[in-house]
């Protein structure tokens, strides 16, 4: 059973303003005109609206705050293009499962160190006083305190953070610990505050500031769970790349299920990074009663889970001796209790919405591990049962927590690449620590990208990405939507003679019986010798035909475009996807290009993120928004009687709705409680989502 321990705490302040009132709302408003022109209208016609921030570098947008009925009037302005809620972004990671490992994997010895390359870390800030970071730290900005001091959150300011310092160390620490590119110029942009939480407004503002400051590369080890290519942070990332800045984004820690990649890793032009593991040993508990296995996540400063015999389970601290004790850390006097007990092992229940910061430095003479809320509840049903410890040897693979693709609506292959993200030792305030997560994999790629940029200062972001992906090597047991081009190989990327752009062959989703899609591959010879290039035809499969270009000779410094056509003639397949790797050959090197064709997927939800809110001006009017993973033929919203399920009214009906974020409003028939039924139809497939709308109070 998978267990995730993510840093998560609700944080209510935004930029330098006070916490928002329960009667006020915040929105990000994308515009068809300049923010300055729109603000003039706000000053003239909507003086009660508070402008939180303006965006004019990557987006034409404003962030506004006001009472709901005031916001409604603003959104009626003709210049409003799209409206987005203010949502949380988190810095998420897991504690390392085992003892701290060597940092030798960072010592690449490639002859380049990232010297002179400006890298912006958009994160929780940085401990720039750390002896391994202070030499390379050059500046930055704090988007919470609105000053040029992006220090990590300190204890007196709220829940302290360490994530940005850890990420910065992987990229460019230079001291006792050395990062991938130990001579980069590090800049920190604090977009996540106490507890590692910020909003899309903080992230976009940080991106804009980093672009204005002339960063060569920006690292975003953060994200949310919204799988869609048109979310504003994803749009901002794409536009940063268009302005000449490479952007590396963590793919997320919501795996191992498909479709779990979140924004901004969904951005087409981002370098989205999944996490790979090395070989390691992982402890598990076996319930001897039924042989069920429970995963354990060890705490780094506690004694390792090295139990060699069976122990009984207890939840009573007074009966902990010679037992494995299960505790809830939210109970009163939890830390004081730990000082008085001596169990053989301690299991701490962890709920997804609780922070683990307080446990990071927990030191005990007995083994300690975190388990999921679900596992803890299961154990409490059988107090007194016997538990046995097992240690599993894990091979190098895509980490189970690493989010998978593809991206909804665009059907893009994500992640683009994978990199080490398990047991990653790096700098933290006051020392060093090992953490797990795609947050740790992304800065590894950022460091390698800095090396490539130093070696090839004239490369565009597209060429740097091509070099990175061209040198990657796929793991044999994983599919493209799990690893993209494969595991990073810095040396191969640095030495490649070919740059293969547009190397992810995403053919979209099959909608017709006979469907043909063409993908254009762009290949550049950056050597001083002609290079033969041939794409090997995949093995024949019924209903699928590849049209592959013939072998070509690419002259020095020549760029060619090669069309690759896939035709699918079979009826609807039982398989959700057709994916794998095309092999390309030169005289001395093979390259693997991931491809993906999606069937009409039965288990993919068309609808995500439904929001349904009443209008303040008219309580019978409700505004709604939802995210569609692909275009649908029909969208219908009905009101049903919650007791009899009889149809009361059709609130909304729309034909031919495009994929992406969809927003509109509808009218209720009368006061009362309703079961709201949202239905979409495509290709005779119907999907419905239902939720209760409680009785509207009498307006009088």
XYZ file of C-alpha atoms in Angstrom:
700
model
C 0.000 0.000 0.000
C 1.382 3.406 -0.970
C 1.991 5.934 1.784
C 2.593 9.605 1.071
C 3.775 12.084 3.629
C 3.460 15.491 2.045
C 4.100 18.878 3.552
C 0.663 20.507 3.636
C -0.848 23.288 5.711
C -3.474 25.827 4.790
C -1.960 29.299 4.569
C -4.296 32.240 4.323
C -2.172 35.325 3.752
C -1.357 36.578 0.280
C 1.594 38.782 -0.529
C 1.825 41.545 2.082
C -1.875 41.805 2.829
C -3.852 40.637 5.813
C -5.762 37.368 5.794
C -8.879 37.457 3.670
C -12.278 37.841 5.317
C -14.810 35.057 5.016
C -16.987 37.531 3.092
C -14.280 38.298 0.519
C -12.995 36.400 -2.491
C -9.772 36.384 -4.490
C -9.506 35.722 -8.197
C -6.875 35.761 -10.899
C -8.363 37.557 -13.900
C -6.721 37.094 -17.302
C -7.302 40.046 -19.613
C -7.598 40.980 -23.272
C -6.010 44.342 -22.520
C -3.132 45.668 -20.458
C -3.446 45.422 -16.662
C -2.893 49.185 -16.359
C -5.867 49.933 -18.609
C -8.034 47.509 -16.663
C -6.985 48.973 -13.316
C -8.066 52.410 -14.552
C -11.548 50.957 -15.088
C -11.459 49.410 -11.622
C -10.527 52.748 -10.072
C -13.313 54.478 -11.962
C -16.167 51.972 -11.806
C -15.205 49.512 -9.060
C -13.351 51.511 -6.369
C -14.199 48.933 -3.694
C -12.079 46.258 -5.416
C -8.610 45.710 -3.999
C -5.918 44.951 -6.603
C -3.491 42.479 -5.043
C -1.039 42.242 -7.902
C -0.610 42.805 -11.614
C 1.066 40.512 -14.128
C 2.434 41.908 -17.387
C 5.505 39.829 -18.245
C 4.173 36.295 -18.702
C 0.437 36.972 -18.380
C -1.819 39.965 -18.946
C -3.701 39.586 -15.670
C -4.622 41.079 -12.319
C -5.275 39.483 -8.952
C -8.249 41.094 -7.235
C -10.012 40.863 -3.885
C -13.496 41.935 -2.917
C -16.920 40.873 -1.758
C -18.585 38.275 -4.009
C -21.188 40.651 -5.445
C -18.464 43.219 -6.130
C -16.313 40.625 -7.878
C -19.300 39.606 -10.013
C -19.664 43.104 -11.398
C -15.970 43.223 -12.278
C -16.148 39.928 -14.140
C -18.830 41.384 -16.412
C -16.235 43.747 -17.912
C -15.606 43.060 -21.611
C -11.819 42.888 -21.143
C -12.083 39.814 -18.890
C -10.774 36.818 -20.828
C -10.663 34.034 -18.242
C -11.085 33.796 -14.476
C -9.262 31.388 -12.190
C -9.589 30.683 -8.479
C -6.653 31.365 -6.201
C -5.402 27.869 -5.360
C -2.645 26.473 -3.188
C 0.706 25.256 -4.443
C 2.846 23.102 -2.199
C 6.431 22.037 -1.827
C 5.951 18.316 -1.351
C 8.487 15.706 -0.399
C 8.903 12.513 1.577
C 11.384 11.700 4.274
C 14.075 9.304 3.116
C 13.360 5.686 3.973
C 16.858 4.788 5.117
C 20.040 6.246 6.535
C 21.564 9.215 4.721
C 23.378 8.186 1.597
C 26.538 9.389 -0.095
C 26.297 12.423 -2.339
C 28.705 10.871 -4.852
C 25.994 10.708 -7.524
C 26.232 14.504 -7.784
C 29.955 14.468 -8.586
C 29.688 14.290 -12.378
C 33.262 15.381 -13.276
C 32.295 16.496 -16.780
C 34.684 19.420 -17.068
C 31.899 21.962 -16.547
C 30.452 23.288 -13.299
C 27.708 25.689 -14.402
C 29.984 28.689 -13.984
C 28.269 31.960 -14.842
C 24.826 30.403 -15.336
C 22.015 32.174 -13.459
C 19.585 29.717 -11.849
C 16.393 30.883 -10.135
C 14.878 28.619 -7.463
C 11.142 29.349 -7.041
C 10.414 27.668 -3.731
C 10.234 28.238 0.042
C 13.294 30.491 0.051
C 16.880 29.649 0.917
C 19.114 29.605 3.971
C 21.766 31.774 2.344
C 23.857 31.615 5.533
C 24.498 27.898 5.020
C 28.266 27.489 4.520
C 27.731 25.411 1.375
C 25.374 27.946 -0.247
C 26.485 31.424 0.802
C 29.272 31.555 -1.799
C 26.954 30.957 -4.755
C 23.920 32.866 -3.488
C 23.562 36.078 -5.498
C 20.131 37.420 -4.552
C 16.440 36.983 -5.220
C 13.095 38.188 -3.935
C 10.530 37.340 -1.258
C 6.998 37.316 -2.710
C 5.477 37.048 0.777
C 7.289 39.862 2.571
C 7.870 41.849 -0.651
C 11.546 42.443 -0.041
C 14.889 41.181 -1.303
C 15.437 38.795 1.634
C 14.162 35.327 0.546
C 15.185 33.522 3.734
C 13.359 30.296 4.615
C 10.434 30.721 7.021
C 11.800 30.960 10.559
C 10.066 29.419 13.630
C 8.920 32.800 14.921
C 7.210 33.492 11.562
C 5.185 30.293 11.417
C 5.897 26.703 10.518
C 9.570 26.683 9.428
C 10.609 25.430 6.013
C 13.668 23.756 4.506
C 12.547 22.679 1.029
C 14.082 25.533 -0.973
C 17.438 25.131 0.750
C 17.445 21.412 -0.055
C 16.572 22.079 -3.705
C 19.211 24.821 -3.965
C 21.885 22.506 -2.603
C 21.174 19.826 -5.201
C 21.602 22.405 -7.952
C 24.590 24.349 -6.756
C 25.951 23.774 -3.252
C 29.702 24.326 -3.083
C 31.327 23.408 0.201
C 31.470 20.239 2.264
C 28.566 19.142 0.090
C 28.672 19.856 -3.631
C 25.714 20.078 -5.964
C 25.468 19.033 -9.591
C 26.693 22.433 -10.832
C 28.739 23.860 -7.928
C 29.675 27.130 -9.656
C 26.232 28.398 -10.711
C 24.875 31.741 -9.568
C 21.938 30.915 -7.284
C 18.914 33.206 -6.975
C 16.007 32.391 -4.664
C 12.377 33.467 -5.123
C 10.253 32.773 -2.059
C 6.830 31.865 -3.452
C 5.905 29.361 -0.718
C 5.589 30.566 2.849
C 5.113 28.949 6.272
C 4.553 25.224 5.980
C 5.608 25.245 2.324
C 2.334 26.678 1.019
C 1.727 29.488 -1.453
C -0.781 30.249 -4.183
C -0.784 30.434 -7.953
C -0.430 34.213 -7.545
C 2.825 33.829 -5.633
C 4.190 31.338 -8.153
C 3.354 33.450 -11.214
C 4.736 36.590 -9.552
C 7.955 34.721 -8.747
C 8.239 33.468 -12.324
C 7.788 36.977 -13.667
C 10.405 38.378 -11.302
C 12.887 35.640 -12.221
C 12.414 36.362 -15.931
C 12.883 40.104 -15.331
C 16.070 39.348 -13.383
C 17.556 37.551 -16.382
C 17.621 33.960 -15.176
C 18.958 31.377 -17.628
C 17.115 28.524 -15.893
C 14.223 28.450 -13.406
C 13.513 25.478 -11.126
C 9.967 24.832 -9.861
C 9.876 21.985 -7.346
C 6.218 22.627 -6.564
C 2.787 22.014 -7.995
C -0.847 21.089 -7.512
C -3.094 18.226 -8.609
C -4.790 19.972 -11.549
C -4.056 17.948 -14.694
C -4.697 20.419 -17.483
C -2.464 22.270 -19.961
C -4.204 25.652 -19.751
C -3.935 26.417 -16.033
C -2.372 29.889 -15.554
C 0.865 28.624 -13.999
C 1.350 26.295 -16.970
C 0.680 29.184 -19.343
C 3.215 31.324 -17.477
C 5.842 28.583 -17.752
C 5.319 28.289 -21.515
C 5.689 32.027 -21.962
C 8.853 32.103 -19.859
C 10.371 29.541 -22.232
C 9.248 31.635 -25.210
C 11.237 34.504 -23.677
C 14.403 32.395 -23.674
C 14.379 30.901 -20.170
C 14.543 27.145 -19.559
C 12.021 26.027 -16.923
C 12.364 22.734 -15.037
C 9.307 21.505 -13.101
C 8.770 18.612 -10.679
C 6.163 16.230 -12.120
C 4.463 15.672 -8.734
C 4.265 13.010 -6.025
C 0.787 11.579 -6.697
C 1.828 8.318 -8.426
C 1.786 5.521 -9.306
C -1.577 5.956 -11.056
C -1.767 7.341 -14.593
C -3.076 10.873 -15.238
C -1.639 12.189 -11.931
C 0.702 14.878 -13.322
C -0.268 18.352 -12.083
C 0.223 21.977 -13.098
C 2.679 23.527 -13.881
C 4.383 20.271 -14.982
C 1.570 20.033 -17.557
C 3.109 22.957 -19.478
C 4.085 21.820 -22.963
C 7.427 23.635 -23.002
C 8.465 22.797 -19.442
C 11.053 20.134 -18.749
C 8.881 18.031 -16.446
C 10.831 15.656 -14.235
C 9.806 12.377 -12.638
C 11.779 10.563 -9.941
C 13.853 7.419 -10.273
C 15.277 5.323 -7.462
C 18.524 3.570 -6.899
C 18.703 0.073 -5.464
C 17.739 0.298 -1.790
C 16.285 -1.625 1.151
C 12.777 -0.778 2.326
C 11.219 -1.955 5.638
C 7.682 -3.346 5.816
C 5.526 -4.818 8.551
C 3.672 -8.090 8.074
C 0.487 -8.750 10.039
C 0.971 -12.402 10.953
C -2.781 -12.852 11.304
C -3.530 -12.340 7.601
C -0.085 -11.674 6.033
C -1.064 -8.134 5.051
C 1.923 -5.835 4.428
C 2.207 -2.220 5.608
C 4.829 0.170 4.257
C 6.952 2.094 6.742
C 8.594 5.472 6.304
C 11.483 5.901 8.711
C 12.358 9.186 10.381
C 15.910 10.301 9.578
C 17.142 11.051 13.112
C 15.474 8.175 14.937
C 16.972 4.722 15.288
C 16.574 2.732 12.062
C 13.831 0.088 11.878
C 16.101 -2.914 12.406
C 13.824 -5.223 14.414
C 14.728 -8.886 13.949
C 11.945 -10.655 15.848
C 8.158 -10.487 16.120
C 6.408 -8.034 18.457
C 2.827 -7.480 19.567
C 1.007 -4.245 18.760
C -0.340 -1.900 21.442
C -1.912 1.558 21.520
C -1.347 1.999 25.276
C 1.829 3.997 26.090
C 1.818 2.457 29.581
C 2.153 -1.008 28.031
C 4.793 -0.098 25.432
C 7.731 -2.157 26.709
C 8.463 -5.147 24.439
C 5.682 -3.960 22.108
C 5.326 -1.935 18.942
C 3.360 1.160 19.961
C 0.936 2.915 17.597
C 0.284 6.603 18.388
C -1.605 9.579 16.991
C 0.698 12.652 17.051
C -2.282 15.022 17.351
C -3.015 13.784 20.868
C -2.101 16.046 23.755
C 1.424 15.825 25.198
C 2.594 13.612 22.339
C 6.236 14.720 22.491
C 6.310 14.560 26.298
C 4.956 11.008 26.141
C 7.821 9.959 23.870
C 10.337 10.957 26.546
C 8.764 8.562 29.065
C 8.246 5.400 27.018
C 10.598 2.715 25.734
C 8.773 0.624 23.131
C 10.558 -1.797 20.863
C 9.268 0.254 17.952
C 7.013 3.276 17.442
C 4.471 3.719 14.646
C 3.173 7.268 14.114
C -0.079 7.741 12.240
C 0.155 10.427 9.583
C -2.849 12.116 8.009
C -2.444 13.688 4.534
C -3.337 17.207 5.699
C -0.889 17.259 8.623
C 2.619 18.680 8.478
C 5.621 16.477 9.220
C 7.927 19.397 10.029
C 7.699 18.799 13.795
C 8.863 15.199 13.311
C 11.866 15.927 11.096
C 14.316 16.276 13.971
C 12.775 13.703 16.302
C 15.585 11.710 17.957
C 14.759 8.476 19.797
C 16.711 5.422 21.013
C 14.063 3.127 19.482
C 12.955 2.662 15.846
C 10.301 5.099 14.604
C 8.304 5.028 11.371
C 5.301 6.801 9.896
C 2.322 4.890 8.509
C -0.747 6.073 6.641
C -4.051 6.940 8.296
C -5.648 3.976 6.526
C -3.005 1.549 7.799
C -3.283 2.907 11.340
C -7.045 2.453 11.332
C -6.628 -1.125 10.132
C -4.152 -1.907 12.916
C -6.430 -0.473 15.606
C -9.071 -3.026 14.670
C -6.781 -5.820 15.906
C -4.813 -4.484 18.854
C -2.560 -7.170 20.238
C -1.809 -8.816 16.907
C 1.733 -9.893 16.109
C 3.893 -7.926 13.657
C 6.966 -9.087 11.778
C 9.530 -6.830 10.075
C 10.687 -7.498 6.514
C 13.348 -5.682 4.517
C 12.719 -5.615 0.768
C 15.455 -5.056 -1.796
C 14.203 -2.523 -4.358
C 15.743 -2.262 -7.836
C 16.354 0.937 -9.769
C 12.975 2.009 -11.123
C 10.550 4.884 -11.458
C 9.653 5.811 -7.884
C 6.174 4.699 -6.879
C 5.281 8.225 -5.733
C 6.344 9.843 -9.023
C 3.320 11.257 -10.873
C 2.497 9.793 -14.252
C 1.068 11.285 -17.420
C -0.293 11.903 -19.859
C -1.710 15.427 -19.747
C -5.457 15.697 -20.277
C -6.732 17.574 -23.338
C -3.276 17.937 -24.949
C -2.412 14.220 -24.463
C 1.245 15.191 -24.026
C 3.747 12.673 -22.676
C 4.820 13.732 -19.187
C 7.213 13.519 -17.465
C 9.782 14.459 -20.101
C 12.609 12.749 -18.235
C 13.368 11.083 -14.894
C 16.250 11.736 -12.503
C 17.365 10.558 -9.044
C 14.664 11.489 -6.533
C 15.027 8.914 -3.758
C 17.252 9.291 -0.679
C 18.718 12.543 -1.964
C 21.145 14.137 0.472
C 21.389 17.915 0.361
C 21.607 21.081 2.408
C 18.958 22.151 4.923
C 19.061 24.933 7.514
C 21.651 23.966 10.139
C 22.933 20.920 8.277
C 22.122 18.197 5.784
C 19.259 15.775 5.243
C 18.042 13.147 2.783
C 14.591 13.583 1.241
C 12.506 11.856 -1.423
C 10.390 13.375 -4.173
C 10.216 14.697 -7.687
C 11.131 17.945 -5.913
C 14.588 16.420 -5.532
C 14.735 15.056 -9.094
C 13.957 18.404 -10.750
C 16.991 20.296 -9.364
C 19.263 17.446 -10.463
C 18.052 18.124 -14.014
C 18.411 21.868 -13.451
C 22.048 21.350 -12.462
C 22.737 19.255 -15.562
C 20.993 21.889 -17.689
C 23.327 24.539 -16.229
C 26.304 22.406 -17.271
C 24.884 22.068 -20.794
C 24.271 25.829 -20.940
C 27.843 26.594 -19.879
C 29.177 24.207 -22.534
C 26.782 25.549 -25.198
C 26.017 29.188 -24.318
C 24.227 29.847 -27.619
C 21.728 27.001 -27.242
C 18.076 28.030 -27.012
C 15.815 26.480 -24.342
C 14.474 24.157 -27.048
C 17.988 23.013 -27.970
C 18.968 22.511 -24.328
C 15.861 20.398 -23.791
C 16.653 18.428 -26.944
C 20.205 17.714 -25.751
C 18.887 16.619 -22.372
C 16.255 14.251 -23.785
C 18.456 12.957 -26.612
C 20.958 11.679 -24.069
C 18.405 9.977 -21.791
C 18.096 6.187 -21.510
C 14.683 4.539 -20.921
C 14.315 1.987 -18.136
C 13.219 -1.254 -19.783
C 10.337 -2.010 -17.426
C 8.573 1.366 -17.649
C 6.323 3.017 -20.230
C 6.701 6.502 -21.765
C 3.948 8.019 -19.597
C 5.977 6.960 -16.544
C 9.449 8.126 -17.601
C 9.276 10.129 -20.845
C 12.621 9.892 -22.630
C 14.019 7.889 -19.724
C 16.677 8.381 -17.071
C 18.982 11.357 -17.354
C 22.530 10.761 -18.617
C 24.490 13.984 -18.249
C 27.579 12.764 -20.055
C 25.603 11.499 -23.066
C 23.672 14.784 -23.272
C 26.880 16.796 -23.132
C 28.567 14.730 -25.840
C 25.627 14.229 -28.225
C 26.236 15.106 -31.879
C 22.514 15.239 -32.613
C 19.757 17.396 -31.179
C 16.349 15.779 -31.639
C 13.625 18.358 -31.011
C 9.936 17.542 -30.662
C 11.151 14.083 -29.656
C 8.012 13.012 -27.761
C 5.693 11.517 -30.371
C 2.227 12.174 -28.982
C -0.365 11.188 -31.585
C -3.379 12.230 -29.523
C -6.518 10.208 -28.998
C -8.297 8.005 -31.541
C -11.809 9.162 -32.354
C -12.528 7.536 -35.719
C -12.373 3.994 -37.109
C -9.588 4.995 -39.505
C -7.397 7.705 -38.068
C -4.078 9.084 -39.281
C -1.739 11.376 -37.359
C 1.603 12.866 -38.401
C 4.375 14.014 -36.085
C 7.257 16.186 -37.312
C 10.681 15.373 -35.898
C 13.341 18.095 -36.025
C 16.930 16.804 -36.066
C 20.090 18.955 -36.012
C 23.663 17.776 -36.563
C 25.830 19.878 -34.224
C 29.068 18.068 -35.130
C 31.581 18.827 -37.891
C 31.003 15.491 -39.654
C 28.077 14.117 -41.706
C 25.858 11.768 -39.679
C 23.645 9.000 -41.102
C 20.255 8.879 -39.382
C 17.710 6.095 -39.629
C 14.445 5.430 -37.802
C 13.754 1.732 -37.315
C 10.245 0.604 -38.106
C 8.403 -0.907 -35.089
C 7.289 -4.507 -35.328
C 4.075 -4.998 -37.264
C 0.811 -4.954 -35.319
C -2.669 -5.546 -36.683
C -4.517 -2.291 -37.280
C -1.461 -0.036 -36.928
C 0.732 1.199 -39.779
C 3.862 3.327 -39.485
C 5.147 5.463 -42.372
C 8.802 6.077 -41.551
C 11.234 8.266 -43.570
C 14.127 6.550 -45.283
C 17.697 6.720 -44.023
C 19.198 10.186 -44.490
C 22.618 11.793 -44.208
C 22.591 14.975 -42.123
C 25.370 17.418 -42.997
C 27.313 19.345 -40.322
C 25.170 22.111 -38.765
C 22.195 21.038 -40.882
C 18.652 20.807 -39.502
C 16.105 18.542 -41.175
C 12.444 17.804 -40.521
C 11.201 14.223 -40.733
C 7.472 13.365 -40.833
C 6.458 10.225 -38.932
C 2.949 9.029 -39.687
C 0.881 6.585 -37.640
C -2.365 5.219 -39.065
C -4.768 3.263 -36.871
C -7.364 1.263 -38.799
C -8.587 -1.190 -36.201
C -11.895 -0.804 -34.354
C -11.888 0.277 -30.747
C -9.172 -1.637 -28.952
C -9.353 -3.207 -25.536
C -6.104 -1.413 -24.689
C -6.200 2.113 -23.314
C -3.048 3.133 -25.162
C -0.449 2.152 -27.707
C 2.926 3.332 -26.460
C 6.580 2.436 -26.602
C 9.852 3.633 -28.097
C 11.020 4.143 -31.672
C 14.687 3.316 -32.142
C 16.832 5.633 -34.245
C 20.321 4.655 -35.360
C 23.489 6.462 -36.375
C 26.913 4.958 -37.023
C 27.788 4.773 -33.346
C 24.711 5.616 -31.283
C 21.081 4.569 -30.840
C 18.386 6.929 -29.571
C 14.977 6.030 -28.135
C 11.980 8.227 -28.950
C 8.825 7.730 -26.835
C 5.506 7.531 -28.650
C 1.919 7.495 -27.379
C -1.429 6.957 -29.061
C -4.500 6.899 -26.842
C -7.615 4.888 -27.419
C -11.048 6.166 -26.397
C -10.299 5.589 -22.760
C -13.110 4.090 -20.741
C -11.697 4.866 -17.304
C -10.608 8.462 -17.961
C -12.904 10.964 -16.317
C -14.085 13.703 -18.661
C -14.914 16.034 -15.762
C -12.599 17.300 -13.040
C -12.750 20.070 -10.467
C -16.453 21.019 -10.427
C -17.163 24.271 -8.567
C -20.752 25.490 -7.990
C -21.229 28.789 -6.154
C -24.260 31.066 -5.616
C -24.417 34.583 -6.963
C -24.611 37.284 -4.308
C -26.730 39.513 -6.542
C -29.275 36.761 -7.210
C -29.345 33.725 -4.856
C -31.176 31.715 -7.511
C -28.248 32.091 -9.932
C -25.247 29.789 -9.563
C -21.856 30.200 -11.209
C -20.075 26.980 -12.111
C -16.704 25.943 -13.486
C -15.278 22.576 -14.430
C -12.266 21.138 -16.226
C -12.925 18.930 -19.277
C -10.200 16.476 -20.203
C -11.319 16.442 -23.850
C -14.023 17.994 -26.051
C -17.527 16.654 -25.403
C -20.652 16.594 -27.518
C -23.050 17.651 -24.766
C -22.903 19.196 -21.291
C -26.111 19.078 -19.230
C -26.788 20.151 -15.630
C -30.042 18.884 -14.085
C -31.707 19.471 -10.716
C -33.258 16.366 -9.107
C -35.433 15.882 -6.040
C -33.005 14.442 -3.441
C -35.712 12.197 -1.956
C -37.474 10.797 -5.029
C -34.734 11.497 -7.638
C -37.439 12.899 -9.897
C -36.289 15.433 -12.467
C -37.097 19.008 -11.396
C -35.435 21.142 -14.051
C -32.669 21.286 -16.644
C -30.443 24.098 -15.444
C -27.979 24.131 -18.315
C -27.557 22.555 -21.748
C -24.666 23.172 -24.130
C -23.579 21.361 -27.295
C -19.964 20.929 -28.489
C -17.911 22.067 -25.506
C -14.129 22.287 -25.954
C -11.569 20.704 -23.643
C -10.087 22.759 -20.830
C -11.564 25.079 -18.223
C -15.272 25.808 -18.813
C -17.181 28.490 -16.899
C -20.778 29.758 -17.042
C -23.862 30.240 -14.856
C -27.303 28.669 -14.469
C -30.625 29.443 -12.767
C -32.372 27.341 -10.104
C -36.137 26.829 -10.558
C -37.125 27.630 -6.961
C -35.984 27.678 -3.343
C -35.192 24.236 -2.018
C -32.636 21.472 -1.748
C -31.550 19.714 -4.929
C -29.400 16.858 -6.071
C -27.363 18.443 -8.871
C -26.467 16.077 -11.707
C -23.715 17.155 -14.137
C -23.583 14.999 -17.277
C -21.358 15.010 -20.350
C -21.734 12.821 -23.435
C -19.134 11.868 -26.026
C -19.201 9.047 -28.575
C -22.231 7.518 -26.857
C -20.318 7.421 -23.567
C -22.053 9.229 -20.706
C -20.422 10.409 -17.493
C -22.304 11.944 -14.565
C -21.282 13.571 -11.292
C -23.749 14.341 -8.505
C -23.645 16.519 -5.405
C -26.147 17.955 -2.938
C -27.146 21.596 -3.016
C -28.550 22.419 0.410
C -31.786 24.341 0.902
C -31.522 28.030 0.149
C -32.539 30.200 3.071
C -35.442 32.553 2.604
C -34.134 35.871 1.327
C -36.508 37.741 3.601
